[in-house]
Coordinates of C-alpha atoms and ligand atoms in Angstrom, one line a residue:
M1 CA -13.9 -17.6 3.0
S2 CA -12.9 -16.3 6.5
F3 CA -10.2 -17.0 8.8
E4 CA -9.4 -16.3 12.4
V5 CA -7.2 -13.6 12.2
R6 CA -4.4 -13.4 14.9
K7 CA -1.9 -11.7 12.6
L8 CA -3.2 -9.2 10.1
G9 CA -1.0 -7.3 7.4
I10 CA -2.2 -3.8 6.5
M11 CA -1.1 -2.6 3.0
G12 CA -1.9 1.0 2.6
G13 CA -1.7 2.9 -0.6
T14 CA -3.2 4.9 -3.1
F15 CA -3.4 2.1 -5.5
D16 CA -4.0 4.4 -8.5
P17 CA -4.0 1.6 -9.9
I18 CA -3.1 -1.4 -7.9
H19 CA -0.4 -3.7 -9.6
Y20 CA 1.5 -6.6 -9.3
G21 CA 4.2 -4.9 -7.2
H22 CA 1.7 -4.3 -4.4
L23 CA 0.3 -8.0 -4.8
V24 CA 3.5 -9.9 -4.9
T25 CA 4.9 -7.8 -2.0
A26 CA 1.7 -8.5 0.1
E27 CA 1.8 -12.2 -0.3
A28 CA 5.6 -12.4 0.3
V29 CA 5.3 -10.7 3.6
R30 CA 2.1 -12.8 4.4
T31 CA 4.0 -16.0 4.1
E32 CA 7.2 -14.7 5.6
F33 CA 5.7 -13.6 8.6
D34 CA 2.8 -16.1 8.9
L35 CA 0.1 -13.5 8.7
D36 CA -3.6 -14.9 8.5
Q37 CA -4.8 -12.1 6.5
V38 CA -3.7 -9.1 4.5
V39 CA -6.1 -6.1 4.3
F40 CA -5.5 -3.6 1.5
V41 CA -6.4 -0.2 2.5
P42 CA -6.9 2.3 -0.3
S43 CA -6.4 5.9 1.1
G44 CA -8.8 8.6 0.8
L45 CA -6.8 11.9 0.3
P46 CA -3.1 11.1 1.0
P47 CA -1.4 13.6 2.7
H48 CA 1.6 13.5 0.1
K49 CA -0.3 13.7 -3.2
D50 CA -2.3 16.3 -4.9
P51 CA -5.9 15.5 -4.4
A52 CA -6.8 17.0 -8.0
T53 CA -4.7 14.3 -9.7
I54 CA -6.1 11.3 -8.0
T55 CA -8.8 9.0 -9.4
P56 CA -11.9 8.9 -7.3
P57 CA -11.8 6.5 -4.4
Q58 CA -14.7 4.3 -5.6
H59 CA -12.6 3.2 -8.7
R60 CA -9.4 2.6 -6.7
Y61 CA -11.4 0.7 -4.2
L62 CA -13.1 -1.6 -6.8
M63 CA -9.8 -2.2 -8.7
A64 CA -8.3 -3.3 -5.5
V65 CA -11.2 -5.7 -5.1
L66 CA -11.0 -7.1 -8.5
A67 CA -7.1 -7.5 -7.9
T68 CA -7.5 -9.4 -4.8
L69 CA -10.3 -11.5 -5.6
T70 CA -8.5 -15.0 -6.1
N71 CA -6.5 -14.9 -2.8
P72 CA -8.7 -15.9 0.2
H73 CA -6.2 -14.3 2.4
F74 CA -6.6 -10.7 0.8
E75 CA -9.5 -8.5 1.4
V76 CA -10.0 -4.6 0.9
S77 CA -11.0 -2.2 3.6
R78 CA -13.1 1.0 2.7
V79 CA -12.0 2.6 6.2
D80 CA -9.9 5.3 4.7
I81 CA -12.2 6.3 1.7
D82 CA -15.1 6.3 4.1
R83 CA -13.5 8.8 6.5
P84 CA -13.6 12.2 5.5
G85 CA -10.5 14.5 5.1
V86 CA -6.8 13.6 4.6
T87 CA -6.0 9.9 5.3
Y88 CA -3.4 9.6 8.2
T89 CA -2.2 6.0 9.0
V90 CA -2.7 6.7 12.6
D91 CA -6.5 6.9 12.0
T92 CA -6.4 4.0 9.7
L93 CA -4.9 1.8 12.7
A94 CA -7.4 3.0 15.1
D95 CA -10.3 2.2 12.8
L96 CA -8.9 -1.2 12.0
R97 CA -8.1 -1.6 15.8
R98 CA -11.9 -1.0 16.6
E99 CA -12.8 -3.5 13.8
Y100 CA -10.4 -6.4 14.7
G101 CA -10.0 -6.0 18.4
P102 CA -7.2 -5.6 20.9
E103 CA -5.5 -9.0 20.5
V104 CA -4.8 -8.9 16.7
E105 CA -1.1 -8.3 16.0
F106 CA -0.8 -5.6 13.1
Y107 CA 2.0 -5.9 10.6
F108 CA 1.9 -2.5 8.5
I109 CA 3.5 -3.4 5.0
T110 CA 5.0 -0.6 3.0
G111 CA 8.0 -0.1 0.5
A112 CA 11.0 0.6 2.3
D113 CA 11.3 3.9 0.5
A114 CA 8.1 5.1 1.7
L115 CA 9.1 4.0 5.2
A116 CA 12.0 6.6 5.1
E117 CA 9.0 9.1 5.1
I118 CA 7.7 8.1 8.5
F119 CA 8.9 11.2 10.1
S120 CA 6.3 13.1 8.0
W121 CA 3.6 10.9 9.2
K122 CA 1.2 12.0 11.9
N123 CA 2.1 10.5 15.2
A124 CA 5.2 8.4 14.0
E125 CA 6.2 7.5 17.6
E126 CA 2.5 6.3 18.4
L127 CA 2.6 4.4 15.2
V128 CA 5.7 2.3 16.1
R129 CA 3.9 1.2 19.3
E130 CA 0.9 0.2 17.7
C131 CA 2.2 -2.1 15.1
T132 CA 5.3 -3.7 13.5
F133 CA 6.3 -2.1 10.2
V134 CA 7.6 -4.3 7.4
G135 CA 9.7 -2.5 5.0
A136 CA 9.9 -4.3 1.5
T137 CA 13.1 -3.7 -0.1
R138 CA 14.6 -4.4 -3.5
P139 CA 17.6 -6.6 -3.4
G140 CA 20.6 -4.4 -2.6
F141 CA 18.9 -1.7 -0.5
T142 CA 20.4 -0.9 2.7
L143 CA 19.6 1.6 5.6
E144 CA 22.6 3.6 4.8
H145 CA 20.9 5.6 2.4
L146 CA 18.8 7.0 5.0
S147 CA 19.3 10.5 6.6
P148 CA 20.9 10.6 10.1
E149 CA 17.6 11.6 11.7
V150 CA 15.5 8.7 10.2
E151 CA 18.4 6.1 11.0
E152 CA 18.2 7.5 14.6
F153 CA 14.5 6.9 14.8
Y154 CA 14.9 3.5 13.6
H155 CA 17.6 2.5 15.9
R156 CA 15.5 3.9 18.8
N157 CA 12.4 1.6 17.6
A158 CA 14.2 -1.0 16.1
A159 CA 11.9 -3.7 17.6
S160 CA 8.9 -2.4 15.6
F161 CA 10.9 -2.6 12.2
R162 CA 11.4 -5.7 10.0
F163 CA 12.7 -5.9 6.4
I164 CA 12.1 -8.2 3.7
E165 CA 13.7 -8.6 0.3
V166 CA 11.0 -9.0 -2.4
P167 CA 12.1 -9.8 -6.2
A168 CA 13.0 -6.5 -8.2
L169 CA 9.7 -5.6 -9.4
A170 CA 10.3 -2.3 -11.1
I171 CA 6.4 -1.8 -11.2
S172 CA 4.9 1.4 -10.1
S173 CA 1.3 3.1 -10.7
T174 CA 3.2 6.0 -12.3
D175 CA 4.4 3.8 -14.9
L176 CA 1.0 2.2 -15.5
R177 CA -0.7 5.6 -15.9
R178 CA 2.1 6.7 -18.4
R179 CA 1.6 3.6 -20.3
I180 CA -2.1 4.3 -20.6
R181 CA -1.6 7.7 -21.9
E182 CA 0.9 6.3 -24.3
G183 CA -1.4 3.6 -25.4
R184 CA 1.0 0.8 -24.4
S185 CA 0.1 -2.4 -23.0
L186 CA -0.3 -3.2 -19.1
R187 CA -0.4 -6.8 -19.7
Y188 CA 1.4 -8.8 -16.9
L189 CA 1.9 -5.7 -14.8
T190 CA -1.5 -5.8 -13.2
P191 CA -4.3 -8.6 -13.2
E192 CA -6.4 -8.5 -16.4
E193 CA -9.7 -7.6 -14.3
V194 CA -8.0 -4.5 -13.5
V195 CA -7.0 -3.8 -17.1
F196 CA -10.5 -4.5 -18.3
Y197 CA -11.9 -2.1 -15.4
I198 CA -9.5 0.8 -16.6
K199 CA -10.5 0.3 -20.1
K200 CA -14.2 0.1 -19.4
N201 CA -14.1 3.3 -17.4
G202 CA -11.8 5.4 -19.4
L203 CA -9.4 6.1 -16.7
Y204 CA -5.9 7.7 -16.9
R205 CA -6.3 8.6 -20.6
K206 CA -5.7 12.4 -20.3
T207 CA -2.4 13.9 -18.9
G208 CA -2.9 15.3 -15.3
E209 CA -6.4 14.0 -15.0
N210 CA -5.6 10.8 -13.1
G211 CA -2.2 11.0 -11.6
P212 CA 0.7 13.3 -12.0
E213 CA 3.4 13.0 -14.7
E214 CA 6.0 12.0 -12.1
G215 CA 5.0 9.9 -9.4
G216 CA 6.1 10.3 -5.5
T217 CA 7.4 7.4 -3.5
A218 CA 4.1 6.4 -2.2
Ligands
ATP1 P1 2.8 5.8 -7.4 O1 3.9 5.6 -8.6 O2 1.6 6.5 -8.0 O3 3.5 6.5 -6.3 P2 3.2 3.2 -6.4 O4 3.3 2.2 -7.4 O5 4.3 3.7 -5.5 O6 2.2 4.4 -7.0 P3 1.3 3.3 -4.0 O7 -0.2 3.1 -3.9 O8 1.9 4.6 -3.9 O9 1.9 2.6 -5.5 O10 2.1 2.4 -2.9 C1 1.4 1.6 -1.9 C2 2.5 0.8 -1.2 O11 3.2 -0.1 -1.9 C3 3.7 1.8 -0.8 O12 4.2 1.5 0.5 C4 4.8 1.6 -1.7 O13 6.0 1.7 -1.3 C5 4.6 0.0 -1.9 N1 5.0 -0.3 -3.4 C6 4.6 0.3 -4.7 N2 5.2 -0.3 -5.7 C7 5.9 -1.3 -5.0 C8 6.6 -2.4 -5.8 N3 6.7 -2.5 -7.2 N4 7.2 -3.4 -4.9 C9 7.2 -3.1 -3.6 N5 6.4 -2.3 -3.0 C10 5.8 -1.5 -3.8
MG2 MG1 4.0 5.3 -4.6

């Protein structure tokens, strides 16, 4: 099914693997901001993560496809995994802009904790001109925890930021990978199709092979 897209949500991530935290957040932002579509964009080589510990992109992409299959407003893009080198959000947006055209409004969806890293992103000033950032917060999160520099950046660019509280989903890919190594269940943390895919391909079974012991924030 395809919709005319005027407002597009963009959910970037490593998705190693994708889980209900990502899906619930994307759907909450879609309905709250009246978005026509949300595109999940699995990263190629994320700048903040050790490439040796990341699952090959094709697996992460296919798990995202399986997880989003039943939502007609969700799709998955290959732009980041098909672009060689480290993935920078500024390049993601440029590719999506070429694909969707100049009229479409972009909403970049991210966990609010990941938003705090915006300064380390390439061309942060350019990014906030190009799209609205939607920070998904757990109830109770406030901007007070941020460093003075980040707070200053927010305030200067306040028009480009929105926040939304999503149910307190303490789900992370780090926890899912740990569960697999420990032989514990993934049931109800990610769609069944993803659980089957992980089992069928033997992903995440060895320490350090697919993902670090302790995960970063994004
Ligand atoms: P890892 O534990 O490996 O860091 P992750 O669960 O944080 O994985 P990512 O692929 O790093 O998943 O995250 C992609 C995006 O989704 C980021 O913007 C992140 O902040 C956000 N996100 C991750 N988990 C949740 C969650 N449970 N609720 C809301 N947003 C989330
Ligand atoms: Mg993370």
